[in-house]
Tab-separated table of C-alpha atoms in Angstrom:
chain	number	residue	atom	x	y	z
A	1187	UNK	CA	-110.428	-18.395	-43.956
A	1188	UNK	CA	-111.004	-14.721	-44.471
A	1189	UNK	CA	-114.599	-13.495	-42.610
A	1190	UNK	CA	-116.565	-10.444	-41.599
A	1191	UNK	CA	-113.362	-8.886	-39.132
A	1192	UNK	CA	-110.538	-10.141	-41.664
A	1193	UNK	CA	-112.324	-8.137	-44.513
A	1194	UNK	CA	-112.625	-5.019	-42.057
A	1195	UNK	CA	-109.205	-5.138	-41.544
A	1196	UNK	CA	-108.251	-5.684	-45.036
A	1197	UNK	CA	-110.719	-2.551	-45.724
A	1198	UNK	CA	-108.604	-0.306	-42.971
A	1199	UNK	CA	-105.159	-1.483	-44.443
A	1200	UNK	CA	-106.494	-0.129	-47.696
A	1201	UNK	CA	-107.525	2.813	-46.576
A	1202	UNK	CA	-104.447	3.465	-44.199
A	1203	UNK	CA	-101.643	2.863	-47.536
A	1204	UNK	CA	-103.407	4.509	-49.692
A	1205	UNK	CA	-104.293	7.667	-48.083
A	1206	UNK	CA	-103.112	10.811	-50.162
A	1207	UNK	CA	-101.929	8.390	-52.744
A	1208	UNK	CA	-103.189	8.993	-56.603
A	1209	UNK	CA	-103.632	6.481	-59.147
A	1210	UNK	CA	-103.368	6.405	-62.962
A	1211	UNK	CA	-103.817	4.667	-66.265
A	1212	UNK	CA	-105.862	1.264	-66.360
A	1213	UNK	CA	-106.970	-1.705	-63.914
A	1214	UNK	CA	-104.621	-4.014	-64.936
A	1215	UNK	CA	-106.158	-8.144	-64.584
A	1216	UNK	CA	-103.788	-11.063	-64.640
A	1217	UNK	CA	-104.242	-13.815	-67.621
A	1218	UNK	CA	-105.181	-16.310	-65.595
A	1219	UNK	CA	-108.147	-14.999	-63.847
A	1220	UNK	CA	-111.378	-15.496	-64.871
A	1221	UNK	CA	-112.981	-12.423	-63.035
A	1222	UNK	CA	-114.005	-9.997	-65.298
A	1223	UNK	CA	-112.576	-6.666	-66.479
A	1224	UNK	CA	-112.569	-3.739	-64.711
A	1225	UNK	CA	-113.060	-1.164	-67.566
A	1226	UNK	CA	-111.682	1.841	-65.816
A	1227	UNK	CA	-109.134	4.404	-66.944
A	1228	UNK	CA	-108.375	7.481	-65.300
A	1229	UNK	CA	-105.182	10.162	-65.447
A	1230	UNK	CA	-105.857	10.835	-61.935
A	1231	UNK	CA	-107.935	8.496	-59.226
A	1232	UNK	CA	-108.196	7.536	-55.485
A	1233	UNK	CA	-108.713	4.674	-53.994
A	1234	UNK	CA	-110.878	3.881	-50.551
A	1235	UNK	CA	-112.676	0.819	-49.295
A	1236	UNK	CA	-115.624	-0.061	-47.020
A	1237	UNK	CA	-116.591	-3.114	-45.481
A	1238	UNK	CA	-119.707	-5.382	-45.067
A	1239	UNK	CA	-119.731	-8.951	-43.679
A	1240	UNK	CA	-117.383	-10.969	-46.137
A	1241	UNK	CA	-117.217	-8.393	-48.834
A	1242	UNK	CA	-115.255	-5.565	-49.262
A	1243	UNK	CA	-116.085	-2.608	-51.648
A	1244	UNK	CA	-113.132	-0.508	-53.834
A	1245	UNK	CA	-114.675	2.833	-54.545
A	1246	UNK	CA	-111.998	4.640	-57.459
A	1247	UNK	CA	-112.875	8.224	-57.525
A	1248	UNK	CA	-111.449	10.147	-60.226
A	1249	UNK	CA	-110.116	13.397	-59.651
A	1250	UNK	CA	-111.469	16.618	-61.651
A	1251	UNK	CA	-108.989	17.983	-64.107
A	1252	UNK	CA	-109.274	20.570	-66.986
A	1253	UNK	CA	-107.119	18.269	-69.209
A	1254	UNK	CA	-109.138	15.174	-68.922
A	1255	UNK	CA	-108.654	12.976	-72.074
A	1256	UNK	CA	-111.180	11.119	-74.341
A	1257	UNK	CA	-112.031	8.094	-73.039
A	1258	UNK	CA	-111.341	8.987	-69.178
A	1259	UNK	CA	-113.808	7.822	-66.448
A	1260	UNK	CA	-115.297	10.708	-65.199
A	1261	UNK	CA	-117.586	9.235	-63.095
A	1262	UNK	CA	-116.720	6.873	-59.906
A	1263	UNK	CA	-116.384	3.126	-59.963
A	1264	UNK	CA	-117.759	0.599	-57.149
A	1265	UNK	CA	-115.685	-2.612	-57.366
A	1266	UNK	CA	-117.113	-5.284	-54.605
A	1267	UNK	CA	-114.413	-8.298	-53.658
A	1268	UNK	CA	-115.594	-11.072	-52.070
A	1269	UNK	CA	-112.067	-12.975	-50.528
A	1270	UNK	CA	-113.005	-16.834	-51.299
A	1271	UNK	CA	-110.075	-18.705	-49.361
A	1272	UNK	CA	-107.776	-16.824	-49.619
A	1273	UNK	CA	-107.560	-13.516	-51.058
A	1274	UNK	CA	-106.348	-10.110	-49.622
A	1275	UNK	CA	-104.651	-6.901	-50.478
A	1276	UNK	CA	-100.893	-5.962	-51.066
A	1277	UNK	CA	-99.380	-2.234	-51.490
A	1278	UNK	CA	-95.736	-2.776	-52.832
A	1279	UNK	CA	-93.396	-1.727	-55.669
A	1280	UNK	CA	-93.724	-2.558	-58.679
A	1281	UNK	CA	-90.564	-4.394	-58.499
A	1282	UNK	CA	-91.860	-6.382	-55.828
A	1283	UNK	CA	-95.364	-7.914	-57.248
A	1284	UNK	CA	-96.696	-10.738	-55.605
A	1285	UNK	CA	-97.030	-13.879	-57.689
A	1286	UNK	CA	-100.798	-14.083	-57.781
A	1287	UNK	CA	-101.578	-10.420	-57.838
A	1288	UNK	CA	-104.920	-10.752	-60.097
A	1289	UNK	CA	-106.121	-7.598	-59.971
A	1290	UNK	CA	-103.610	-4.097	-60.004
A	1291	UNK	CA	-104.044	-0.621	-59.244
A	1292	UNK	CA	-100.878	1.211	-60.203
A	1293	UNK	CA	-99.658	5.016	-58.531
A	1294	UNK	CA	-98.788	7.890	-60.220
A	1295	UNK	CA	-95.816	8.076	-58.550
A	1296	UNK	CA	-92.238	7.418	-59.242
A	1297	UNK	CA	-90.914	4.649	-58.116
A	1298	UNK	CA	-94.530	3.115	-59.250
A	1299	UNK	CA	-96.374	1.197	-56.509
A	1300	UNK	CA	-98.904	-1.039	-56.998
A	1301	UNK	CA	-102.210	-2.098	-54.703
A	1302	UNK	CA	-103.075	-5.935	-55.635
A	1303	UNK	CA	-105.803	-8.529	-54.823
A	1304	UNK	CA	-103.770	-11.500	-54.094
A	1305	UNK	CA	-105.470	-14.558	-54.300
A	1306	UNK	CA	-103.152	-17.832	-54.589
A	1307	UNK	CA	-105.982	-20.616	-55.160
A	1308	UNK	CA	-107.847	-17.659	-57.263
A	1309	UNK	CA	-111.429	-18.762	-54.999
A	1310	UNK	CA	-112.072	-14.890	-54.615
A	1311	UNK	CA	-113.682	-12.700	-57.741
A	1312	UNK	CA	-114.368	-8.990	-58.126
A	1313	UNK	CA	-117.099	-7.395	-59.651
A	1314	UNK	CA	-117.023	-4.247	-61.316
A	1315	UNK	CA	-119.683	-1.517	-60.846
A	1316	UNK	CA	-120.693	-4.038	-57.830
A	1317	UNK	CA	-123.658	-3.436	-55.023
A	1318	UNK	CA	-123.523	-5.670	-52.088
A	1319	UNK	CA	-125.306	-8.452	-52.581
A	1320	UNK	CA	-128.741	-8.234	-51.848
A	1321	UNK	CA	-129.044	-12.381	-50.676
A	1322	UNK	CA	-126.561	-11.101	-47.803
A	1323	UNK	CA	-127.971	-10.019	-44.827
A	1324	UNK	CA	-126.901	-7.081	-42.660
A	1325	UNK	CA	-123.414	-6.607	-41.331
A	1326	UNK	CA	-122.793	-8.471	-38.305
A	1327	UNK	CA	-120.357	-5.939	-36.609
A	1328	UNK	CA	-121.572	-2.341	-38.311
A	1329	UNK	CA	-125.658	-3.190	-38.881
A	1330	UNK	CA	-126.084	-4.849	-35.663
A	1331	UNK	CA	-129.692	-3.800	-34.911
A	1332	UNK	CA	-130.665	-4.660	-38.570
A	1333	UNK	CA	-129.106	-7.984	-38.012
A	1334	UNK	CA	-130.864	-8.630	-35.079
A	1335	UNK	CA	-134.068	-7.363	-35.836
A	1336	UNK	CA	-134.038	-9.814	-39.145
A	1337	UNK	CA	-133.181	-12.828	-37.238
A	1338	UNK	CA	-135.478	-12.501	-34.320
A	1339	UNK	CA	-138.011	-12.254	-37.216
A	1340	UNK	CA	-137.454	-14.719	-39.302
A	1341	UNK	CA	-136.940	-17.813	-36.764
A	1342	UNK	CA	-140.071	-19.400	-38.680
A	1343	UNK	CA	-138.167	-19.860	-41.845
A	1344	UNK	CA	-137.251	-23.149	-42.726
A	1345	UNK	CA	-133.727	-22.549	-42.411
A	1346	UNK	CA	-133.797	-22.450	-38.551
A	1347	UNK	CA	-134.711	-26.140	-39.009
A	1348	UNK	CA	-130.972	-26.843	-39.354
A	1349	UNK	CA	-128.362	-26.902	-36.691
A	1350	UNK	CA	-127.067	-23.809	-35.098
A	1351	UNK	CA	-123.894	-24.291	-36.287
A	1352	UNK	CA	-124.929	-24.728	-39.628
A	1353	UNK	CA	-127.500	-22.384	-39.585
A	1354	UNK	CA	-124.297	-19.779	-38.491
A	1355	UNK	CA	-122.980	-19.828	-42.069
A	1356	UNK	CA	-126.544	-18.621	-43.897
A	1357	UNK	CA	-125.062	-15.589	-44.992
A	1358	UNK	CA	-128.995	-14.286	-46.103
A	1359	UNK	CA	-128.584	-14.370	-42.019
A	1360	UNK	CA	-125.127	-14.026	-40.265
A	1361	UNK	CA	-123.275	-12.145	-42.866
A	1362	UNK	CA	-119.699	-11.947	-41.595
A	1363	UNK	CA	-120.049	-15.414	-40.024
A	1364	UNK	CA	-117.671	-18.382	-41.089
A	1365	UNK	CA	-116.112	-21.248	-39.436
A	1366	UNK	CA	-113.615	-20.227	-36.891
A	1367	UNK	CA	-116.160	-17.748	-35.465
A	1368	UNK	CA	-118.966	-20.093	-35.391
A	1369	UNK	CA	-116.618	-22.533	-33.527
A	1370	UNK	CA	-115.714	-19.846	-30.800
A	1371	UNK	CA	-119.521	-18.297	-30.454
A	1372	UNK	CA	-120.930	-21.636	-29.664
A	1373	UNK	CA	-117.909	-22.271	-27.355
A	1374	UNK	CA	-117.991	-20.017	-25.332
A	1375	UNK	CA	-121.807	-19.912	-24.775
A	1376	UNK	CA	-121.247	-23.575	-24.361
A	1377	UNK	CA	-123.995	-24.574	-26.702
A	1378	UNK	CA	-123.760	-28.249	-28.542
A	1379	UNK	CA	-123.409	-27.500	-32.286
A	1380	UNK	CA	-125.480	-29.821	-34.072
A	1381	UNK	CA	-128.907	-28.752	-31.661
A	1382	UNK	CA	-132.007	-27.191	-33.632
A	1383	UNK	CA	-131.590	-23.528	-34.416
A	1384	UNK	CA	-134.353	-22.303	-33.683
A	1385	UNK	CA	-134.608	-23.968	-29.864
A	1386	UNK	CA	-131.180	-22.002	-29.161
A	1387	UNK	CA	-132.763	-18.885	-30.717
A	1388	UNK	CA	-136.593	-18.307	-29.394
A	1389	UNK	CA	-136.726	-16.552	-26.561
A	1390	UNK	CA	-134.494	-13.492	-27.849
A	1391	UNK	CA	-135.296	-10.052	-28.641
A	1392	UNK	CA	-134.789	-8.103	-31.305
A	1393	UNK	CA	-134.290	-4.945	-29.294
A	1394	UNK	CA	-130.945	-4.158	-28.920
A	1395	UNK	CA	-129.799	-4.811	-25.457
A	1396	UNK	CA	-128.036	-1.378	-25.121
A	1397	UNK	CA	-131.200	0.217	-25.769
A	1398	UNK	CA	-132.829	-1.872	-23.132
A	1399	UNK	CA	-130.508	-0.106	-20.456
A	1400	UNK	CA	-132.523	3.046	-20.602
A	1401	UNK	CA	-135.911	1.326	-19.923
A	1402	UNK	CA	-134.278	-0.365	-17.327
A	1403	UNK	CA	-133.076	2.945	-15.658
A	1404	UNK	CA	-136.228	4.772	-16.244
A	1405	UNK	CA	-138.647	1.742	-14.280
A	1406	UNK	CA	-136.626	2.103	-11.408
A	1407	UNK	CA	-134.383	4.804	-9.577
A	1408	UNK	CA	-133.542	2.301	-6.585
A	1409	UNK	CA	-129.881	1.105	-6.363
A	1410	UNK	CA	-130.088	-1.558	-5.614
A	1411	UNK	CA	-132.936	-2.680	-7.660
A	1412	UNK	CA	-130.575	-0.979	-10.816
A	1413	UNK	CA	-127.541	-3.265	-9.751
A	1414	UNK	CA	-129.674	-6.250	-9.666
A	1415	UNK	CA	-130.892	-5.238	-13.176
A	1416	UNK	CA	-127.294	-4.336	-14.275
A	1417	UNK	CA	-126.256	-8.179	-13.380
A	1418	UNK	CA	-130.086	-10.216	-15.244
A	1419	UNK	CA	-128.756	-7.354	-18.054
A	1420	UNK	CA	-125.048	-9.016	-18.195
A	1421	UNK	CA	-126.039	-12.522	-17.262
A	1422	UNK	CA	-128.324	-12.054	-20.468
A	1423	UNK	CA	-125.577	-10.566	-22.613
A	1424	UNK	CA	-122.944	-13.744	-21.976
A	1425	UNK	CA	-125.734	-15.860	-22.800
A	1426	UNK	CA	-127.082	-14.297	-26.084
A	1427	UNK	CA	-125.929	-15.755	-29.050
A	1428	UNK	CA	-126.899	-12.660	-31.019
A	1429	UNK	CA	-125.259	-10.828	-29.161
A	1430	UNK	CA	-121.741	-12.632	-29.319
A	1431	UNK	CA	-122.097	-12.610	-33.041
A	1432	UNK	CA	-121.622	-9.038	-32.661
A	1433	UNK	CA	-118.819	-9.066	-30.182
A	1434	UNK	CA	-116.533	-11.494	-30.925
A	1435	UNK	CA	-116.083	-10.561	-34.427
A	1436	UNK	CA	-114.853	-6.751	-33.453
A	1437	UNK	CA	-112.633	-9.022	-30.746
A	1438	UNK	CA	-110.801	-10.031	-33.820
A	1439	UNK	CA	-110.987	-6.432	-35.263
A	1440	UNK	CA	-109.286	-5.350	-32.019
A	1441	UNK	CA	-106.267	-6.970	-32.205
A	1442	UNK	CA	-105.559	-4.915	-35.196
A	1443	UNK	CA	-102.993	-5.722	-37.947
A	1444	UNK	CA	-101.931	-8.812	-35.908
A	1445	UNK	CA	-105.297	-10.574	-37.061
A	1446	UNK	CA	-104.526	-9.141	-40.893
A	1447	UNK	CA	-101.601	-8.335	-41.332
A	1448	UNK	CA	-100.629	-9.074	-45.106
A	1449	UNK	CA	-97.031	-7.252	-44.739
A	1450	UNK	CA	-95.844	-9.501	-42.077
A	1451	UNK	CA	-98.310	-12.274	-41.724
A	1452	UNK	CA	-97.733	-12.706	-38.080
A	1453	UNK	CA	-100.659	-14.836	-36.588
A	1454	UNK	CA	-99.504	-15.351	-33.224
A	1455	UNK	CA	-101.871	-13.285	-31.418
A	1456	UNK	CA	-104.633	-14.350	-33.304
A	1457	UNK	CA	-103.538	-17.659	-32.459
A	1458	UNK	CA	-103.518	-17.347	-28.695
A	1459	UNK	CA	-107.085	-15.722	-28.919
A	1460	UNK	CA	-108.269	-19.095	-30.421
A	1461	UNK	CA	-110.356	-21.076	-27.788
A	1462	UNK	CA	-111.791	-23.740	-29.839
A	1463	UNK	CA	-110.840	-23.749	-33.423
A	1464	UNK	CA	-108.011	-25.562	-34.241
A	1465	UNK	CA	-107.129	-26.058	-30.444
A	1466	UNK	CA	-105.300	-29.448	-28.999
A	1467	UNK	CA	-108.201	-31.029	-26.822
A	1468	UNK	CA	-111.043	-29.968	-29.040
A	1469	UNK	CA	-113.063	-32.473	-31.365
A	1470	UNK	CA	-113.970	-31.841	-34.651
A	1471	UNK	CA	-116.648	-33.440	-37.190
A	1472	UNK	CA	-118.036	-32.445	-40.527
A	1473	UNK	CA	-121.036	-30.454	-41.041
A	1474	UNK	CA	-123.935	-31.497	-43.496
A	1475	UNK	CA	-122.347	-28.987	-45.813
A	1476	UNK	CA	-118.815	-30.814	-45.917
A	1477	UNK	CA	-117.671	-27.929	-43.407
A	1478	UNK	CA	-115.115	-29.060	-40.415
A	1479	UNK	CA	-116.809	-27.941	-37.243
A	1480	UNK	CA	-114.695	-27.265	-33.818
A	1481	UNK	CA	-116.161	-28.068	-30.497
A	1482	UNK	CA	-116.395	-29.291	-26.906
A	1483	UNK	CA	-118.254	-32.145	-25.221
A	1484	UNK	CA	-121.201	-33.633	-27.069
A	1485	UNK	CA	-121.940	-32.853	-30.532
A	1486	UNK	CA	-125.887	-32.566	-30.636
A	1487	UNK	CA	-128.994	-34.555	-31.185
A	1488	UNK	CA	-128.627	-33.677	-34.838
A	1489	UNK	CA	-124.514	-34.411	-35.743
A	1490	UNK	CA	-124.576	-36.394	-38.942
A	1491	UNK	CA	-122.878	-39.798	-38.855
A	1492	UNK	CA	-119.951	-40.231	-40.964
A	1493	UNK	CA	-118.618	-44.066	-42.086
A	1494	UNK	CA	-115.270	-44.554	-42.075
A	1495	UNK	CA	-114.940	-44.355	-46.053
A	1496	UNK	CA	-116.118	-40.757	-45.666
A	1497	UNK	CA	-113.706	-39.942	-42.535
A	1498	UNK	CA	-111.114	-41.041	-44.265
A	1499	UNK	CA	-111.750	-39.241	-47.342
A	1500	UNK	CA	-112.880	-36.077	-45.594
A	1501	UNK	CA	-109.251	-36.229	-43.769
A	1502	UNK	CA	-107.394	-35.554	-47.019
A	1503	UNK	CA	-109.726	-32.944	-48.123
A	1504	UNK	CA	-109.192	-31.139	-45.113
A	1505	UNK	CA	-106.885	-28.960	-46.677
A	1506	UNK	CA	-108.824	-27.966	-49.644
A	1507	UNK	CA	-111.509	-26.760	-47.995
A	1508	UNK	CA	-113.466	-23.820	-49.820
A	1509	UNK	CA	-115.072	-21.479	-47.365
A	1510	UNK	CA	-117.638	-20.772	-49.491
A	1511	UNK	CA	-120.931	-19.002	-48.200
A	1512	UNK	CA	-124.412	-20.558	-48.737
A	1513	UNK	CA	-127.601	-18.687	-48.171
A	1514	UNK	CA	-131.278	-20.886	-48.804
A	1515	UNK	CA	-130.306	-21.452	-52.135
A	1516	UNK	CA	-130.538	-25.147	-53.336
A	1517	UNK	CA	-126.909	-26.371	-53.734
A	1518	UNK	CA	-125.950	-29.558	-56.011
A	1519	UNK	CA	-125.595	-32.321	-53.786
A	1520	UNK	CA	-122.255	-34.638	-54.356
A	1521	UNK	CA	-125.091	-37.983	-53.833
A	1522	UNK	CA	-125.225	-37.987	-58.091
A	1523	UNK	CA	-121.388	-37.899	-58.824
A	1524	UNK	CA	-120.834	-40.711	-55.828
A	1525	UNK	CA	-123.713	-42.613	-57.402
A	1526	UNK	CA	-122.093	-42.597	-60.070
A	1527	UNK	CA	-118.991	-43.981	-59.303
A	1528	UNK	CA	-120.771	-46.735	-57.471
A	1529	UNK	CA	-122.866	-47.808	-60.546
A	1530	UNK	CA	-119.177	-48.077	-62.315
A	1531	UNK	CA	-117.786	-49.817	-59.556
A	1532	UNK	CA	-120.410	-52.151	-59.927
A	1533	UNK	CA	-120.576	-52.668	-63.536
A	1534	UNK	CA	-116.646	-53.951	-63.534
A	1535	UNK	CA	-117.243	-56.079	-60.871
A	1536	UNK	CA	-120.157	-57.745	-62.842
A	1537	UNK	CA	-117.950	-57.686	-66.232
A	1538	UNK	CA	-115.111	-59.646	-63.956
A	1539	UNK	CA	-117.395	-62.047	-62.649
A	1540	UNK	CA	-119.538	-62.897	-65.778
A	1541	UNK	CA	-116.492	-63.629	-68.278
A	1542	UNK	CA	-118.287	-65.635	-71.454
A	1543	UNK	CA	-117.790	-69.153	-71.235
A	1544	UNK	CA	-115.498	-70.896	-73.927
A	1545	UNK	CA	-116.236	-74.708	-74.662
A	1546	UNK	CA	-113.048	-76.885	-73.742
A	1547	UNK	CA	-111.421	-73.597	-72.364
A	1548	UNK	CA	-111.845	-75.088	-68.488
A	1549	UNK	CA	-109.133	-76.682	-66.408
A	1550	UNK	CA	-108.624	-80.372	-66.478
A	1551	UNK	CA	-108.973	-80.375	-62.733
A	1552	UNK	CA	-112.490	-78.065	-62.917
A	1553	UNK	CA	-114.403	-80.787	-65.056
A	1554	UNK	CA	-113.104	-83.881	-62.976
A	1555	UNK	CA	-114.554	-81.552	-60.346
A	1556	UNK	CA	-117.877	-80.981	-62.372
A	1557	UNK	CA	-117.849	-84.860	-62.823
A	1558	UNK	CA	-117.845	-86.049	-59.311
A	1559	UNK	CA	-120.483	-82.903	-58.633
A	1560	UNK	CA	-122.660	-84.680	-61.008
A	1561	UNK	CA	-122.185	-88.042	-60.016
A	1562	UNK	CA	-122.667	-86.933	-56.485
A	1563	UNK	CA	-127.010	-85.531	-57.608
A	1564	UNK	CA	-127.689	-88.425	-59.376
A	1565	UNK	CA	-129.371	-90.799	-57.771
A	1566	UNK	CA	-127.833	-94.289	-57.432
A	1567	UNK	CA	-129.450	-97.641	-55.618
A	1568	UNK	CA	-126.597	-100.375	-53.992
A	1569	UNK	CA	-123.361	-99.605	-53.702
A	1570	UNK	CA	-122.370	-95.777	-52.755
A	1571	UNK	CA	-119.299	-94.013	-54.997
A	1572	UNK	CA	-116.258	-92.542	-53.661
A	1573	UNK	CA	-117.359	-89.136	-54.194
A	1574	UNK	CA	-120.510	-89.542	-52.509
A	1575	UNK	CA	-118.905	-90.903	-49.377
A	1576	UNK	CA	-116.607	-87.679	-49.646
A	1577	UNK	CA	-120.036	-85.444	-49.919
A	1578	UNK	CA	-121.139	-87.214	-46.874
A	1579	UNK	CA	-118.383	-86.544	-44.652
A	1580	UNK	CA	-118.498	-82.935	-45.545
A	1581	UNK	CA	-122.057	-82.739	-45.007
A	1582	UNK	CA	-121.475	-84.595	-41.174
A	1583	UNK	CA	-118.737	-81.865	-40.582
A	1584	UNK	CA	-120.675	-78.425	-42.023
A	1585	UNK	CA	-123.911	-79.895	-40.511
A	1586	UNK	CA	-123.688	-81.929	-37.759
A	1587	UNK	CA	-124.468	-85.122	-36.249
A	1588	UNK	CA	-128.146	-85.116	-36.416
A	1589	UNK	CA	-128.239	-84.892	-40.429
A	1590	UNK	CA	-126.333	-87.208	-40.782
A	1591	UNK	CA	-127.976	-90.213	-38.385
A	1592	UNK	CA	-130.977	-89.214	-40.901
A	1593	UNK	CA	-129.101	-90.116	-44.186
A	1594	UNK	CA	-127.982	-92.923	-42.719
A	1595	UNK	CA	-131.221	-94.177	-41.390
A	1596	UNK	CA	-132.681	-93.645	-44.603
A	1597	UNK	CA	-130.262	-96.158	-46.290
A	1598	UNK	CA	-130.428	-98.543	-43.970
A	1599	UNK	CA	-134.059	-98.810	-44.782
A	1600	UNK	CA	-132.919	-99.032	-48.729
């Protein structure tokens, strides 16, 4: 669940416990990750983070020393996190490790503490001597011209042909943006989810709306001409989607620890901010992307239907959902593996239904059964058998009345 203001706030605990605080010796991985190795060992280091949309950036700097050893980084060290489902940072002793601290950063310090990337279903990574990822777009909270300016002017790409809602989780576009904020944005703007992109999104500008303030001020020195423009300015705010993408995230920011708070994990306020997401009343449906989207009222024009096979299976996946981020990158569709499986199915019910046929190896009762089915096709003149009298009062019951005056009209004339 982690997004753009949950990996802020992780990025502010960070700095906040380990302010004046000096590391030493090596980054120390677990043995079960499969992240790589952060080759970095320093007598004397400090640690500080930054933020940008859903990754998070560990700069160690090492601190100058005349009795630096062989071997020592003397130069700093960018490591970039990226929180999967559900990763986030710890500061405790070392006495009290968490269970699925992957990655460790231990203090020079006696009692030792130690700052961890905790990561229980191990969907996060790290990547050592990381740059943001250049398939990310700007930060939705801290690069909110940028962000603008590169929707605004981009609405003719292909991937505004999607819905809204999906199109809110292109991180190339809305870095920062993930479910539960996508489900709030559109709720409170009170758009329908599953609506074409682009038709929610033409008509904005990429000017920033602050900026637009000034020009208003400047046309017009009137009062009441400036308190008219004042209200088209705020009426134009509360319905610009851009613009909530910016807000609503640092809403989340604003609540503080109580949003992040890995110490004492209270969520309650974060809880009660929820409008949509999650909330008793509220419908839900998956995306085209296997993602559970939150709304109100009616879905959209384009809201994929879903059989009940694939309700019913999406229901007990619902708790192993992977927030993973997608930008216009072809992703392998699931339509192979489920082929698959179909072919299979298929196959055994073929290999039950043609079983090889063993001479003598049939029921007495199936070839007296055969025998009157013969006897029944062949033709006979005179006197009709039992079993055709029996295939004639089926055939007066299955077909009716008129069928049968014909059979027996044509006997009569025998």
């Amino acid at each position: 669940m982690p997004e753009g203001p949950e990996l802020h706030l992780a990025s502010l605990y960070v700095n906040k416990m380990c302010a004046g605080v000096v590391f030493t010796g090596p980054v120390r991985k677990s043995d079960v990750s499969k992240s790589p190795d952060v080759s970095f060992t320093c007598e004397a280091y400090r640690i500080a983070a930054t933020s940008r949309g859903k990754e998070v950036k560990l700069t160690l700097t090492p601190m100058k020393s005349d009795d630096a050893k062989a071997g020592q980084a003397d130069q700093p060290m960018d490591v970039v996190f990226r929180f999967g489902m559900s990763g986030y940072f710890r500061f405790t002793t070392e006495d009290d490790l968490p269970k699925h601290a992957h990655l460790r950063f231990y203090s020079k310090e006696t009692p030792c503490r130690v700052l961890s990337f905790v990561d229980a279903r191990r969907f996060g990574s790290w990547q050592p001597k990381g740059k943001w990822q250049p398939d990310r777009g700007p930060c939705i909270m801290f690069e909110y011209e940028s962000f603008r300016e590169k929707v605004v002017s981009h609405l003719s790409d292909r991937a505004f042909d999607k819905p809204i809602c999906e199109v809110l989780l292109n991180q190339k576009y809305f870095n920062g943006i993930g479910n539960y904020l996508r489900a709030e944005i559109l709720f409170r703007l009170n758009i329908p989810p599953f609506v074409p992109a682009r038709t929610v999104l033409e008509g904005l500008e990429s000017d920033d709306l602050f900026g637009n303030e000034k020009a208003v001020k400047n046309e017009t020195k009137d009062t009441k001409t400036s308190g008219r423009a004042k209200q088209m300015r705020l009426k134009a705010e509360t319905g610009d989607l851009l613009r909530l993408c910016h807000t609503v995230p640092l809403e989340v920011v604003n609540l503080g620890g109580k949003g992040y708070d890995p110490q004492k994990q209270d969520y309650s306020d974060f809880e009660a901010w929820l409008q949509c997401y999650y909330v008793k009343g509220m419908k839900s449906i998956r995306d085209h992307n296997g993602r559970t989207m939150w709304f109100k009222g009616d879905p959209g024009p384009m809201a994929p239907k879903e059989s009940p096979k694939a309700k019913k299976r999406a229901k007990k996946e619902d708790d192993h959902e992977d927030d993973h981020d997608y930008t216009d990158k072809k992703k392998v569709s699931r339509g192979r593996s489920d082929s698959t499986s179909k072919k299979k199915n298929v196959v055994k019910r073929e290999t039950m239904t043609k079983t090889p046929k063993k001479e003598n190896a049939r029921p007495k009762e199936v070839g007296t059964k055969m025998k009157k089915t013969r006897e029944v096709n062949t033709p006979q003149h005179g006197k009709r058998s039992t079993a055709r009298k029996r295939k004639n009062s089926s055939v007066e019951s299955a077909e009716g009345p008129q069928r049968r005056s014909g059979r027996v009209t044509r006997q009569n004339s025998k």
